[in-house]
């Protein structure tokens, strides 16, 4: 059985929903998946065949819980395939996507020891509201496809 940990950071909950969608897609492929807030994960991180780390971008920065998770478990993560994803942008414009992609690249530059098997950028979403228009650029089909690609690349299916 393939064991996958999906560790996420979030402020408003929309990244948790993506982490759960990744878990749903991986479970459908036959994996056993645990979804946990990155800050709640207790190591050592042994026994995982793949670890997915997801976090939103805020003001150009990747959520600090993701950075902390990577730094804290660096030694363990060296020994297992790691895939990462970011959330953003908020506007569906080419320039905004490019900027978010650069922000995520810069964030990953801060972890030069890490070579992710895949890096995803899934679009941002406003927190749910009762009234008014809520931006939500998340593409659930693309998230499922990304998950299946990651499983194939990391040899876990
Ligand atoms: C105040 C604010 C600042 C944001 N800044 C960025 C940003 O710099 N780059 C980006 O790509 N997305 C940015 N976003 C979009 C968030 O990453 C997106 O809304 C994400 O889905 C939020 O995740 P969460 O609900 O898990 O906290 C910002 C959102 C807010 C509300």
Short mmCIF file of C-alpha atoms in Angstrom, two decimals, residues 8 10 12-22 125 128 134 136 138 140 143:
data_model
loop_
_atom_site.label_atom_id
_atom_site.label_comp_id
_atom_site.label_asym_id
_atom_site.label_seq_id
_atom_site.Cartn_x
_atom_site.Cartn_y
_atom_site.Cartn_z
CA UNK A 8 -0.84 21.97 4.16
CA UNK A 10 -3.73 27.79 5.35
CA UNK A 12 -8.70 30.92 5.27
CA UNK A 13 -9.19 27.23 4.57
CA UNK A 14 -9.14 27.13 0.78
CA UNK A 15 -5.75 25.37 0.71
CA UNK A 16 -7.11 22.70 3.05
CA UNK A 17 -9.85 22.00 0.50
CA UNK A 18 -7.20 21.54 -2.18
CA UNK A 19 -5.18 19.25 0.11
CA UNK A 20 -8.34 17.18 0.55
CA UNK A 21 -8.92 17.10 -3.20
CA UNK A 22 -5.36 15.82 -3.69
CA UNK A 125 -9.75 31.56 -3.79
CA UNK A 128 -16.31 31.78 1.52
CA UNK A 134 -16.16 35.36 -4.48
CA UNK A 136 -12.17 31.14 -6.98
CA UNK A 138 -9.19 26.59 -8.34
CA UNK A 140 -10.50 20.78 -9.51
CA UNK A 143 -5.74 19.35 -9.32
#
